[in-house]
CSV table of C-alpha atoms and ligand atoms in Angstrom, one decimal:
chain,number,residue,atom,x,y,z
A,1,UNK,CA,-8.8,-9.2,-7.5
A,2,UNK,CA,-7.4,-5.9,-8.8
A,3,UNK,CA,-6.3,-2.7,-7.3
A,4,UNK,CA,-5.8,0.9,-8.5
A,5,UNK,CA,-2.5,2.6,-7.6
A,6,UNK,CA,-1.4,6.1,-8.2
A,7,UNK,CA,2.3,6.3,-8.3
A,8,UNK,CA,4.5,9.1,-6.9
A,9,UNK,CA,4.0,11.1,-10.1
A,10,UNK,CA,0.2,10.8,-9.9
A,11,UNK,CA,0.0,8.3,-12.8
A,12,UNK,CA,-2.8,5.7,-12.4
A,13,UNK,CA,-2.1,2.0,-12.7
A,14,UNK,CA,-4.6,-0.9,-12.6
A,15,UNK,CA,-2.9,-4.0,-11.2
A,16,UNK,CA,-4.2,-7.5,-11.1
A,17,UNK,CA,-3.5,-9.8,-8.2
A,18,UNK,CA,-1.7,-12.7,-9.8
A,19,UNK,CA,0.1,-14.8,-7.2
A,20,UNK,CA,1.2,-12.0,-4.9
A,21,UNK,CA,0.8,-12.5,-1.2
A,22,UNK,CA,0.5,-8.9,-0.3
A,23,UNK,CA,-0.5,-5.6,-1.9
A,24,UNK,CA,3.1,-4.5,-1.7
A,25,UNK,CA,4.1,-7.5,-3.9
A,26,UNK,CA,1.3,-6.6,-6.4
A,27,UNK,CA,2.8,-3.1,-6.7
A,28,UNK,CA,6.4,-4.3,-6.9
A,29,UNK,CA,5.6,-7.2,-9.3
A,30,UNK,CA,3.9,-4.7,-11.6
A,31,UNK,CA,7.2,-2.8,-11.9
A,32,UNK,CA,6.3,0.4,-9.9
A,33,UNK,CA,8.9,2.1,-7.8
A,34,UNK,CA,8.4,0.8,-4.3
A,35,UNK,CA,11.5,0.2,-2.2
A,36,UNK,CA,10.0,-2.2,0.3
A,37,UNK,CA,13.4,-2.6,1.7
A,38,UNK,CA,12.6,-5.2,4.4
A,39,UNK,CA,10.9,-7.5,1.9
A,40,UNK,CA,7.5,-7.3,3.6
A,41,UNK,CA,8.1,-7.9,7.3
A,42,UNK,CA,6.8,-4.6,8.6
A,43,UNK,CA,10.3,-3.4,9.5
A,44,UNK,CA,11.1,-0.5,7.1
A,45,UNK,CA,8.0,1.6,6.2
A,46,UNK,CA,9.2,2.0,2.6
A,47,UNK,CA,6.0,0.4,1.3
A,48,UNK,CA,3.9,3.2,2.8
A,49,UNK,CA,0.6,4.0,0.9
A,50,UNK,CA,-2.3,6.3,1.4
A,51,UNK,CA,-5.6,4.5,1.2
A,52,UNK,CA,-8.5,6.2,-0.5
A,53,UNK,CA,-10.7,7.4,2.3
A,54,UNK,CA,-13.7,5.5,0.9
A,55,UNK,CA,-11.7,2.3,1.3
A,56,UNK,CA,-9.8,3.0,4.5
A,57,UNK,CA,-12.5,1.8,6.9
A,58,UNK,CA,-13.0,-1.4,5.0
A,59,UNK,CA,-9.4,-2.6,5.7
A,60,UNK,CA,-8.6,-5.0,8.5
A,61,UNK,CA,-7.1,-3.2,11.5
A,62,UNK,CA,-3.3,-2.8,11.8
A,63,UNK,CA,-1.3,-5.4,13.7
A,64,UNK,CA,1.1,-4.3,16.4
A,65,UNK,CA,4.2,-4.4,14.1
A,66,UNK,CA,2.5,-2.2,11.5
A,67,UNK,CA,1.2,0.2,14.1
A,68,UNK,CA,4.7,0.7,15.5
A,69,UNK,CA,6.5,0.9,12.2
A,70,UNK,CA,4.0,3.3,10.4
A,71,UNK,CA,5.2,6.0,12.8
A,72,UNK,CA,8.5,6.0,11.0
A,73,UNK,CA,7.0,6.5,7.5
A,74,UNK,CA,7.5,9.9,5.7
A,75,UNK,CA,4.5,12.2,5.8
A,76,UNK,CA,2.0,9.9,7.6
A,77,UNK,CA,-1.7,10.7,7.3
A,78,UNK,CA,-4.8,9.3,8.9
A,79,UNK,CA,-5.2,7.0,5.9
A,80,UNK,CA,-1.6,5.7,5.9
A,81,UNK,CA,-1.0,1.9,5.8
A,82,UNK,CA,2.0,-0.4,5.1
A,83,UNK,CA,1.1,-2.2,1.9
A,84,UNK,CA,3.1,-5.2,2.8
A,85,UNK,CA,0.6,-5.9,5.6
A,86,UNK,CA,-2.4,-5.7,3.3
A,87,UNK,CA,-3.4,-9.1,1.9
A,88,UNK,CA,-5.0,-9.5,-1.5
A,89,UNK,CA,-8.6,-10.3,-0.7
A,90,UNK,CA,-11.7,-10.5,-2.9
A,91,UNK,CA,-13.4,-8.1,-0.5
A,92,UNK,CA,-10.8,-5.5,-1.4
A,93,UNK,CA,-11.3,-5.8,-5.2
A,94,UNK,CA,-11.0,-2.3,-6.6
A,95,UNK,CA,-9.0,-0.9,-3.6
A,96,UNK,CA,-7.5,2.5,-4.4
A,97,UNK,CA,-4.1,3.5,-3.1
A,98,UNK,CA,-1.5,6.2,-3.6
A,99,UNK,CA,2.3,5.6,-3.1
A,100,UNK,CA,3.5,7.9,-0.4
A,101,UNK,CA,6.6,10.0,-0.6
A,102,UNK,CA,9.8,8.2,0.4
A,103,UNK,CA,8.8,4.9,-1.1
A,104,UNK,CA,10.8,5.3,-4.4
A,105,UNK,CA,13.8,3.1,-5.0
B,201,FES,S1,8.1,-3.8,3.0
B,201,FES,FE1,9.1,-3.1,4.8
B,201,FES,S2,7.5,-2.4,6.0
B,201,FES,FE2,6.5,-3.1,4.2
């Protein structure tokens, strides 16, 4: 599984899944600037991403924790998600995301 991530500067990165257990970990392990301060427990909103509109509807729905925490993210949009709550899945191969403002470390 691989994903395509545009960083906060608009630079495109292709990232392979490896052993990461979340999309946030894929981004972090690739060395991009993503604060992910809570380590992936849906408690900080600093792993906020914008999902490409063509992909957004194909993602599993938000859980309660993500739904509550996303409200605290910077510049939320209708396509906002917390990347720590997205699990690498073969069905999401090719997923396209953009790192939202406020996620840099
Ligand atoms: S890493 Fe903290 S909410 Fe995702």
